[in-house]
XYZ file of C-alpha atoms in Angstrom:
708
model
C 88.193 108.391 104.431
C 88.906 111.660 106.312
C 88.425 115.056 104.658
C 91.283 117.282 103.690
C 89.171 119.995 102.159
C 89.575 123.301 103.989
C 87.738 126.603 103.594
C 89.701 128.278 100.851
C 89.336 131.846 102.091
C 90.620 131.025 105.507
C 93.574 129.069 104.141
C 94.514 131.621 101.520
C 94.390 134.451 104.030
C 96.679 132.729 106.557
C 99.822 134.850 106.903
C 103.344 133.596 107.586
C 103.038 134.553 111.237
C 99.979 132.350 111.573
C 101.967 129.473 110.077
C 104.492 129.793 112.852
C 101.779 130.071 115.569
C 99.991 126.956 114.243
C 103.146 124.885 113.976
C 102.307 122.913 117.089
C 99.267 121.498 115.324
C 101.232 120.216 112.331
C 102.163 116.833 113.775
C 98.585 116.166 114.814
C 97.283 117.049 111.368
C 99.834 114.767 109.778
C 98.657 111.889 111.949
C 95.051 112.524 111.149
C 95.509 112.582 107.366
C 95.825 108.848 106.829
C 93.585 108.184 103.878
C 93.876 108.553 100.087
C 91.693 111.451 98.981
C 90.122 112.149 95.535
C 88.173 115.408 95.488
C 87.627 118.570 93.520
C 88.437 121.044 96.317
C 91.614 120.237 98.143
C 94.390 122.221 99.656
C 97.725 120.820 98.483
C 101.201 121.936 99.506
C 102.689 122.243 96.026
C 103.930 125.832 95.552
C 101.450 128.144 93.907
C 98.540 125.718 94.371
C 98.398 125.634 98.124
C 95.966 128.548 98.195
C 93.866 127.549 95.195
C 91.159 125.082 94.547
C 92.231 122.376 92.119
C 89.294 121.879 89.705
C 89.368 118.321 88.253
C 90.736 116.835 91.389
C 93.832 115.628 93.061
C 94.900 112.448 94.797
C 96.869 112.542 98.006
C 98.412 109.524 99.759
C 99.941 109.870 103.180
C 99.946 108.469 106.691
C 99.037 104.810 107.013
C 98.158 104.419 103.352
C 101.628 105.653 102.412
C 103.119 103.148 104.913
C 101.019 100.340 103.475
C 102.067 101.056 99.887
C 105.667 101.912 100.683
C 108.246 100.829 98.074
C 111.714 101.801 96.839
C 110.386 103.651 93.761
C 107.601 106.240 93.573
C 105.883 104.480 90.686
C 105.195 101.439 92.830
C 103.886 103.600 95.701
C 101.127 105.091 93.524
C 100.292 102.051 91.417
C 96.819 101.321 92.767
C 95.483 104.890 92.594
C 92.801 105.371 89.867
C 94.382 106.594 86.671
C 97.938 105.839 87.865
C 100.069 102.951 86.606
C 103.795 102.272 86.753
C 106.542 101.543 84.230
C 107.594 98.585 86.397
C 110.875 98.084 84.503
C 112.529 96.486 87.552
C 112.348 96.781 91.358
C 115.030 99.469 91.154
C 113.394 101.508 88.389
C 109.701 102.415 88.342
C 108.136 105.702 87.301
C 104.510 106.822 87.466
C 102.211 106.682 84.376
C 99.238 109.055 84.456
C 96.330 108.415 82.122
C 98.578 106.372 79.817
C 101.301 109.117 79.644
C 104.769 108.944 81.155
C 108.350 110.076 80.588
C 108.462 113.593 79.231
C 104.721 114.114 79.831
C 104.667 113.563 83.614
C 106.578 115.876 85.962
C 107.910 114.233 89.094
C 108.699 116.911 91.678
C 110.615 116.889 94.926
C 108.797 119.343 97.193
C 107.550 121.455 94.320
C 110.692 121.471 92.122
C 111.901 118.964 89.525
C 113.940 116.002 90.759
C 116.548 116.852 88.070
C 117.748 113.381 87.131
C 117.582 111.167 84.064
C 114.572 109.076 84.988
C 112.444 110.725 82.267
C 114.870 109.664 79.546
C 114.485 105.904 79.865
C 112.370 103.342 81.783
C 115.466 101.658 83.240
C 116.576 104.850 85.036
C 115.541 105.078 88.675
C 113.646 108.109 90.062
C 116.146 109.749 92.386
C 113.538 110.419 95.117
C 113.450 108.260 98.205
C 109.796 107.432 99.010
C 110.921 106.181 102.469
C 111.462 109.775 103.600
C 108.194 111.119 102.110
C 105.532 112.705 104.308
C 102.914 112.649 101.538
C 102.602 112.292 97.773
C 100.267 114.412 95.671
C 99.023 113.646 92.126
C 97.723 116.755 90.387
C 95.807 117.194 87.131
C 93.884 119.958 85.398
C 94.684 123.633 84.794
C 96.976 123.891 87.796
C 99.575 121.706 86.169
C 100.569 124.588 83.903
C 102.430 126.028 86.893
C 104.973 123.267 86.599
C 105.903 123.237 82.956
C 104.754 121.941 79.563
C 106.162 118.485 80.541
C 103.150 118.086 82.876
C 100.685 117.248 80.084
C 99.788 114.046 81.874
C 99.962 115.481 85.355
C 102.245 116.167 88.237
C 103.536 113.900 91.007
C 104.799 115.917 93.964
C 106.735 114.078 96.714
C 106.890 116.076 99.928
C 109.273 115.501 102.825
C 110.555 117.644 105.723
C 114.068 118.462 104.438
C 113.076 122.115 104.102
C 111.651 122.984 107.552
C 108.393 124.982 107.391
C 107.013 124.627 110.922
C 108.386 124.402 114.494
C 108.183 120.910 115.927
C 105.732 120.487 118.803
C 107.629 120.500 122.083
C 110.839 121.406 120.248
C 111.568 117.913 118.945
C 109.952 115.592 116.479
C 111.263 112.087 115.714
C 109.919 109.584 113.156
C 111.443 106.146 112.673
C 110.435 103.000 110.775
C 111.653 99.578 109.715
C 110.422 96.790 107.442
C 111.218 93.231 106.426
C 109.522 90.950 103.947
C 109.797 87.539 102.324
C 109.433 87.850 98.543
C 112.182 90.463 98.148
C 114.060 89.553 101.370
C 113.622 93.232 102.205
C 115.571 94.946 104.906
C 114.904 98.680 105.282
C 114.786 101.360 107.930
C 115.034 105.065 108.356
C 114.491 108.063 110.624
C 113.859 111.781 110.425
C 114.517 114.272 113.267
C 113.426 117.894 113.603
C 114.995 119.980 116.345
C 113.656 123.420 117.297
C 116.240 126.011 118.431
C 114.538 128.851 120.294
C 111.296 130.159 118.797
C 112.313 130.540 115.176
C 115.024 128.036 114.054
C 114.632 124.398 113.052
C 117.244 121.801 112.193
C 116.344 118.696 110.245
C 118.189 115.384 109.691
C 117.043 112.244 107.846
C 118.461 108.988 106.574
C 117.284 105.688 105.227
C 118.604 102.333 103.983
C 116.871 99.705 101.809
C 118.172 96.399 100.475
C 116.472 93.574 98.555
C 117.622 90.405 96.885
C 116.419 88.906 93.573
C 112.654 88.716 94.080
C 110.496 85.626 94.130
C 107.784 84.884 91.522
C 105.009 82.200 91.355
C 106.202 80.339 88.279
C 108.448 80.696 85.226
C 110.249 83.969 84.612
C 109.460 83.976 80.889
C 106.095 84.049 79.155
C 104.812 80.860 77.564
C 105.593 82.175 74.055
C 109.178 82.997 74.946
C 109.693 79.640 76.603
C 108.341 77.882 73.566
C 110.622 79.806 71.199
C 113.671 79.102 73.363
C 112.906 75.379 73.687
C 112.350 75.156 69.874
C 115.717 76.834 69.323
C 117.291 74.460 71.841
C 115.959 71.494 69.891
C 117.440 72.861 66.684
C 120.797 73.399 68.340
C 120.772 69.909 69.661
C 120.011 68.441 66.249
C 123.021 70.348 64.883
C 125.210 68.912 67.642
C 125.598 72.132 69.589
C 125.031 70.583 73.000
C 126.255 73.475 75.142
C 124.162 75.995 73.283
C 121.113 73.762 73.599
C 121.644 73.342 77.338
C 121.986 77.098 77.827
C 118.798 77.809 75.939
C 116.926 75.131 77.901
C 118.263 76.570 81.191
C 117.104 80.060 80.246
C 113.632 78.735 79.319
C 113.200 76.948 82.679
C 114.195 79.685 85.094
C 111.503 79.624 87.757
C 110.725 80.978 91.201
C 112.922 84.071 90.982
C 113.877 86.915 88.662
C 117.668 86.858 88.353
C 119.574 90.116 88.723
C 116.670 92.064 90.244
C 118.410 93.077 93.494
C 118.441 96.625 94.877
C 120.463 98.543 97.466
C 119.667 102.150 98.293
C 120.523 104.670 100.949
C 119.936 108.366 101.361
C 120.643 111.028 103.970
C 120.350 114.765 104.296
C 120.167 117.769 106.567
C 118.275 121.059 106.457
C 117.814 124.222 108.467
C 115.077 126.793 108.558
C 114.171 130.155 110.013
C 110.450 130.769 110.537
C 109.638 134.347 111.484
C 106.785 136.807 111.204
C 106.571 137.801 107.587
C 109.738 135.977 106.505
C 110.934 132.390 106.254
C 113.957 130.783 104.726
C 115.140 127.133 104.603
C 117.947 125.277 102.926
C 118.955 121.649 102.677
C 121.646 119.338 101.338
C 120.852 115.694 100.570
C 122.471 112.619 98.987
C 120.851 109.656 97.260
C 122.699 106.473 96.179
C 121.238 103.335 94.616
C 122.630 100.192 93.066
C 120.248 97.827 91.279
C 120.219 95.003 88.806
C 118.667 95.066 85.295
C 116.911 91.765 84.498
C 117.672 90.735 80.918
C 115.695 88.858 78.311
C 116.692 85.521 76.892
C 120.299 85.436 75.670
C 120.559 89.084 76.612
C 118.788 90.297 73.447
C 115.339 89.809 71.956
C 115.419 89.963 68.197
C 112.030 90.593 66.619
C 111.473 89.854 62.945
C 108.019 90.267 61.441
C 106.445 89.693 64.841
C 108.217 86.420 65.572
C 110.684 85.975 68.428
C 114.182 84.752 67.764
C 116.870 84.410 70.387
C 120.585 84.174 70.117
C 122.980 82.713 72.601
C 125.766 85.108 73.429
C 128.967 84.185 71.655
C 131.182 85.602 74.424
C 131.914 83.425 77.388
C 131.075 84.792 80.833
C 128.574 87.339 79.622
C 128.035 89.623 82.606
C 124.782 90.914 84.097
C 123.876 94.530 83.644
C 123.434 96.717 86.681
C 123.165 100.434 87.435
C 124.730 102.553 90.120
C 123.301 105.967 90.570
C 124.168 108.870 92.887
C 122.791 112.358 93.289
C 123.927 115.268 95.453
C 121.206 117.839 95.776
C 120.908 121.346 97.292
C 117.571 123.109 97.839
C 116.507 126.557 98.946
C 113.054 127.909 99.914
C 112.301 131.453 101.025
C 109.082 133.363 101.466
C 108.407 137.034 102.162
C 105.080 138.420 103.262
C 104.285 141.511 101.130
C 100.971 142.753 102.430
C 99.722 144.366 99.260
C 98.045 143.152 96.067
C 100.533 140.328 96.240
C 100.313 138.573 99.576
C 103.546 136.641 99.489
C 106.658 136.107 97.327
C 108.116 132.597 97.297
C 111.462 131.586 95.779
C 112.255 127.903 95.359
C 115.566 126.673 93.896
C 117.015 123.210 93.457
C 120.437 122.198 92.219
C 121.524 118.629 91.369
C 124.719 116.858 90.475
C 123.653 113.431 89.149
C 125.717 110.509 87.912
C 124.309 107.271 86.566
C 126.624 104.404 85.500
C 125.589 101.292 83.614
C 127.808 98.355 84.434
C 128.511 95.049 82.681
C 129.614 92.936 85.565
C 132.195 95.216 87.150
C 133.139 96.856 83.838
C 131.818 100.395 83.208
C 129.626 100.562 80.107
C 128.048 104.011 79.922
C 128.122 106.942 82.311
C 125.351 109.544 82.322
C 126.047 112.919 83.987
C 123.356 115.482 84.607
C 124.176 118.860 86.079
C 120.995 120.865 86.533
C 119.407 123.809 88.270
C 115.724 124.704 88.432
C 114.187 127.790 90.078
C 110.730 129.199 90.558
C 109.652 132.699 91.670
C 105.987 132.909 92.629
C 103.799 135.776 93.675
C 100.569 134.760 95.444
C 97.815 137.341 95.213
C 96.036 138.497 98.316
C 92.617 136.836 98.090
C 89.419 138.799 97.797
C 85.903 137.628 98.324
C 85.738 135.925 94.967
C 89.197 136.083 93.403
C 92.548 134.503 94.134
C 95.508 133.646 92.012
C 99.286 133.356 91.477
C 101.782 134.473 88.861
C 105.385 133.511 88.500
C 108.423 132.667 86.455
C 110.538 129.558 86.188
C 113.914 128.616 84.742
C 115.567 125.256 84.154
C 119.178 124.622 83.066
C 120.513 121.126 82.328
C 123.856 119.867 81.042
C 123.559 116.252 79.922
C 126.498 114.045 78.960
C 126.722 110.295 78.209
C 130.173 108.716 77.889
C 131.005 105.173 76.851
C 130.837 102.688 73.992
C 127.080 102.490 74.306
C 126.320 106.180 74.941
C 123.087 106.379 73.000
C 122.453 110.129 73.459
C 124.863 112.865 72.333
C 125.946 115.405 74.942
C 123.418 118.203 74.976
C 122.326 121.290 76.896
C 118.840 122.510 77.792
C 117.944 126.086 78.686
C 114.318 126.776 79.532
C 112.508 129.836 80.771
C 108.794 130.262 81.436
C 106.194 132.599 82.862
C 102.814 131.479 84.124
C 99.651 132.427 85.903
C 96.723 130.640 87.474
C 93.575 132.589 88.407
C 90.407 131.441 90.186
C 87.105 133.267 90.321
C 84.118 132.282 92.453
C 80.526 133.438 91.935
C 78.458 131.640 94.486
C 78.230 128.002 93.515
C 80.123 128.653 90.244
C 83.906 128.466 90.108
C 86.073 129.410 87.121
C 89.786 128.684 86.840
C 92.081 129.903 84.017
C 95.787 129.498 83.480
C 98.421 130.287 80.941
C 102.092 129.631 80.350
C 104.736 130.805 77.886
C 107.953 128.831 77.649
C 111.159 129.212 75.615
C 113.283 126.098 75.367
C 116.699 126.009 73.719
C 118.195 122.569 72.984
C 121.746 122.237 71.642
C 124.332 119.555 71.063
C 127.869 120.816 70.357
C 129.263 117.487 69.097
C 126.411 117.292 66.558
C 126.511 121.016 65.707
C 122.752 121.214 66.223
C 120.782 124.020 67.927
C 116.998 124.130 68.224
C 114.885 126.871 69.781
C 111.185 126.495 70.627
C 108.584 128.961 71.773
C 105.541 127.282 73.288
C 102.232 128.659 74.502
C 99.827 126.797 76.715
C 96.425 127.726 78.186
C 93.810 126.012 80.319
C 90.422 126.756 81.690
C 87.989 125.028 83.992
C 84.497 125.582 85.304
C 82.650 123.829 88.056
C 79.196 124.275 89.553
C 77.799 123.161 92.896
C 74.551 121.532 91.951
C 73.921 120.997 95.646
C 76.142 121.735 98.653
C 77.468 118.169 98.342
C 77.554 117.532 94.588
C 79.654 119.427 92.044
C 79.999 119.045 88.291
C 82.712 120.541 86.134
C 84.702 120.574 82.931
C 88.205 121.492 81.947
C 89.857 122.332 78.608
C 93.613 122.588 78.099
C 95.784 123.354 75.094
C 99.444 122.534 75.808
C 102.526 122.729 73.623
C 105.638 120.762 74.512
C 109.108 121.084 73.016
C 110.996 117.849 72.234
C 113.454 116.688 74.834
C 117.195 116.349 74.247
C 116.842 112.567 74.163
C 114.086 112.655 71.594
C 116.187 114.931 69.434
C 119.711 113.581 69.842
C 119.523 109.841 70.617
C 121.508 107.637 68.231
C 123.018 104.444 69.546
C 122.754 101.205 71.512
C 121.133 101.379 74.955
C 122.482 98.449 76.923
C 120.026 98.427 79.800
C 116.877 98.428 77.680
C 118.458 96.243 74.967
C 117.438 98.694 72.215
C 119.152 100.721 69.517
C 117.465 104.141 69.836
C 117.432 106.784 67.091
C 116.201 110.333 67.684
C 115.174 112.968 65.160
C 116.774 116.443 65.426
C 113.993 117.840 63.187
C 111.091 116.965 65.516
C 108.371 119.636 65.814
C 106.547 120.947 68.834
C 104.004 118.512 70.255
C 100.505 119.938 70.842
C 97.609 118.448 72.802
C 94.006 119.522 73.234
C 92.671 118.056 76.491
C 89.010 117.833 77.499
C 87.688 116.559 80.803
C 84.322 116.325 82.486
C 83.771 115.255 86.025
C 81.343 114.978 88.907
C 82.208 114.790 92.627
C 80.107 113.974 95.636
C 81.028 114.749 99.217
C 77.969 113.645 101.188
C 78.994 113.445 104.796
C 81.361 110.496 105.141
C 80.674 109.340 101.565
C 83.017 110.607 98.818
C 82.883 109.740 95.119
C 84.385 111.028 91.963
C 83.991 110.214 88.219
C 86.022 111.818 85.487
C 86.104 111.220 81.716
C 88.888 112.631 79.558
C 90.165 112.973 76.081
C 93.621 114.135 74.921
C 94.018 114.733 71.174
C 97.701 115.137 70.139
C 99.068 116.768 67.043
C 102.629 115.604 66.256
C 102.735 113.181 69.217
C 106.315 112.063 69.819
C 106.721 108.335 70.477
C 109.320 105.606 70.433
C 108.465 102.918 67.848
C 110.075 99.586 67.071
C 110.923 99.400 63.337
C 111.523 95.682 62.999
C 115.149 96.304 61.942
C 118.305 95.480 63.849
C 121.539 97.400 64.518
C 124.425 95.959 66.483
C 122.275 92.852 67.191
C 119.650 95.087 68.864
C 116.114 95.899 67.775
C 115.916 99.417 66.414
C 113.536 101.978 67.960
C 112.948 105.361 66.374
C 111.416 108.549 67.777
C 108.529 109.372 65.410
C 105.692 111.914 65.221
C 102.097 111.322 64.391
C 98.715 112.468 65.572
C 97.332 110.421 68.480
C 94.257 110.227 70.685
C 93.893 109.199 74.342
C 90.476 108.686 75.870
C 89.522 107.197 79.208
C 87.858 107.462 82.596
C 88.680 107.322 86.297
C 86.288 106.595 89.164
C 86.669 106.305 92.908
C 84.434 106.063 95.907
C 84.736 105.654 99.655
C 81.936 105.062 102.149
C 81.262 103.692 105.621
C 79.065 100.626 105.693
C 78.100 99.718 109.214
C 79.464 99.457 112.746
C 80.054 96.240 114.577
C 82.117 94.989 117.529
C 83.328 98.418 118.508
C 84.566 99.232 115.025
C 83.346 100.378 111.629
C 83.481 98.814 108.210
C 84.374 101.079 105.312
C 84.869 100.409 101.598
C 87.110 101.918 98.971
C 86.439 101.386 95.262
C 88.348 102.481 92.139
C 88.390 101.957 88.397
C 90.315 103.398 85.476
C 90.678 102.814 81.757
C 92.554 104.462 78.912
C 92.679 103.748 75.207
C 95.375 105.295 73.007
C 95.978 105.047 69.287
C 97.691 106.830 66.405
C 95.710 108.691 63.747
C 95.484 105.544 61.589
C 94.062 103.483 64.410
C 97.308 101.700 65.350
C 97.365 101.218 69.167
C 100.207 102.814 71.043
C 102.512 100.548 73.110
C 102.450 99.895 76.869
C 99.011 101.386 77.524
C 97.502 100.159 80.836
C 94.393 97.951 80.555
C 91.144 98.301 82.475
C 91.919 98.327 86.195
C 89.467 97.703 89.068
C 90.205 98.044 92.780
C 88.138 97.196 95.795
C 88.865 97.254 99.494
C 86.997 96.421 102.678
C 88.363 97.686 105.983
C 87.327 97.350 109.572
C 88.597 100.251 111.711
C 88.761 100.483 115.513
C 90.820 102.359 118.063
C 93.129 99.374 118.702
C 93.650 97.948 115.239
C 92.427 97.949 111.622
C 91.876 94.966 109.303
C 91.907 95.442 105.544
C 91.413 93.275 102.469
C 92.088 94.467 98.888
C 91.551 93.102 95.401
C 93.418 94.578 92.425
C 92.185 93.309 89.062
C 93.894 94.029 85.729
C 92.182 93.079 82.477
C 94.040 91.544 79.586
C 95.468 93.952 76.989
C 95.037 92.820 73.443
C 95.182 96.301 71.826
C 98.899 96.122 71.107
C 101.350 98.080 68.991
C 103.333 96.361 66.241
C 105.924 93.933 67.687
C 104.328 94.224 71.139
C 103.104 91.193 73.081
C 99.615 91.017 74.604
C 99.190 90.383 78.338
C 96.638 88.237 80.194
C 94.335 89.417 82.969
C 95.237 88.760 86.614
C 94.045 89.642 90.106
C 95.985 90.273 93.284
C 94.516 89.817 96.756
C 96.167 91.700 99.618
C 95.487 91.502 103.382
C 96.791 93.724 106.148
C 96.388 94.397 109.848
C 97.497 97.649 111.468
C 97.976 97.624 115.247
C 97.733 100.891 117.255
C 98.815 100.132 120.852
C 98.332 103.753 121.870
C 95.365 105.996 121.120
C 97.520 108.760 119.652
C 98.770 106.462 116.866
C 102.355 107.374 117.684
C 103.299 103.693 117.227
C 101.959 101.510 114.392
C 102.729 97.890 113.649
C 101.628 96.846 110.170
C 101.350 93.201 109.091
C 100.748 92.522 105.363
C 100.224 89.543 103.102
C 100.320 90.685 99.472
C 99.395 88.532 96.481
C 98.003 86.019 98.923
C 97.157 83.459 96.223
C 100.561 83.636 94.549
C 99.042 84.801 91.279
C 101.208 85.304 88.153
C 100.792 88.687 86.548
C 102.553 90.872 84.024
C 102.219 94.603 83.759
C 101.412 95.631 80.220
C 103.002 99.025 80.840
C 106.430 97.546 81.343
C 109.184 97.206 78.735
C 110.181 94.013 80.520
C 106.796 92.389 80.881
C 107.892 89.260 78.969
C 110.569 88.406 81.564
C 109.724 90.417 84.719
C 106.363 89.326 86.203
C 104.987 90.809 89.410
C 106.206 89.418 92.752
C 104.670 86.323 94.248
C 103.191 85.886 97.716
C 104.847 88.313 100.074
C 104.629 88.635 103.824
C 105.739 91.954 105.278
C 106.155 93.434 108.734
C 106.556 97.196 109.265
C 106.909 99.260 112.437
C 106.613 103.025 112.663
C 107.173 105.274 115.695
C 106.626 109.011 115.964
C 107.485 111.128 118.975
């Protein structure tokens, strides 16, 4: 595992002119950074943090690891990192879960600014970021997350691409292209990105990608044993009553095997950008488009009716009941500019993103509900000129969103969000001791004209961290955060049937501010080629907002309400990487990881969809010509379940891969993979759809990447 840690003073002092002069080294650095990294001192590219140490650690995935874990949704890409899980609703919709938190408590960023879509409102909504065009993905935690908003209680996922040019391509041109096929999804995907240097200061960028999959293959039955038993019992009752057709339909649903129906995806994206990189000044802009069409697998009969913990299923009365699918498109415009100041503040950076997003839920070819989101987010940051023992950043941020849902099953009333915040992050260093403090004030105004409701929230958040270098290679530290979060528009104004998730959702316009006190202790070791990290954490919530199944029904759908109660999250994360021994011209290395989180309400009731204990182990043989890697992902059973929630069994996935490097500069890589080698059945406890969407079966995949 290669180091990304850089001397902070040298990095923080690097002026814009030096960035231009060092541009020729950028491609080489990108090629070298091909391992996942967990460490306490890391230079990341998220705005405001790039010049600061991140106490409590960050995880970065790029290069060959990103290629190996590539998927159509960012949640799937990060799924095997310690402390990271995925909502896994369907192949077309999967969002990251950090330390058991998701939705409104995890900020997903596109190059440092919000992705401005509706993925945080519901698990069936895709994240409108294309991982196929990503250069690297960063997962941030700790005090630095205050820079990105109170919605980053769980952490920040920052997806970085090249749409906003920052460096001149080496030799004036850079081209990256890739393509993949596989068996379980019948995947066909490909894409390319091109950077063209014009003169000494201007860069043009173009990118595009396409991805298509069919209904994916699974090892056995689509439904859990309990669901199958209920359906077959209902079929027997229907047959006794003489309802032959209904009995046959229930039996057919119970016996679906080998594939998850209506789990297809089709996605394409393209964009262009331009940048000027001068001495003391840079500016870049881009326009991009993202379009995806994907199926929503449904439960038995289309609806699951829970009553006092027992499953009952109804056959749809209407003939020709159509499958549900979602089509989503987003047009996005981005701006980045930086000015070297040369005083107390070293640089001013302005980052703005504007998005026009439309999400349509379809029943067959009939339009059900249309979600429109028009949003703009901007950040103005001032990075302080570093001194011998002090560095920091201050800034302001605004976010405007106009949300509208139209249709018979529009479950959220039209609403508007206006948010403004100011923030700071400061770091002091006294020899082996480092101290980091941050603060944020935010005003959030939520309003819904049709409901005649207006809410205004003032929230204050603060964080502090301290770490000490026990030795030059071992560091211990602790963080404390107190964060306040205003309720979202969906939590306040939901009231209606949600077709895709098969729920009737009810919000509460009287919700209060959610407050969390977070504590974390950690130890890191960076002993030559050996790296290790252990962190334990606790998040104590006051007025935690959660969606709870009531046991009632409305419009033949189970009712879910947004409620508030105190809640506690505790857990740990651990990771290690080390070389073992050399043999046959190569070297064996090992990667290990583990994570666990436990979450419950104040009365001890477990919260739903909390990931179980996860263990990860990998053994890799690396050489100049090729690498061989074997991985085991083990997921414990989860029996700590919320009311009306099903438990899940443990399972293990074994993955094998071989990466061929025909040239020493790694410009061409051929990756051969066999995932879930033993065709194991598994169900993600974090998924709303775990009872009828298991993980994919044995999958053979071939990927080629070329960079010039």
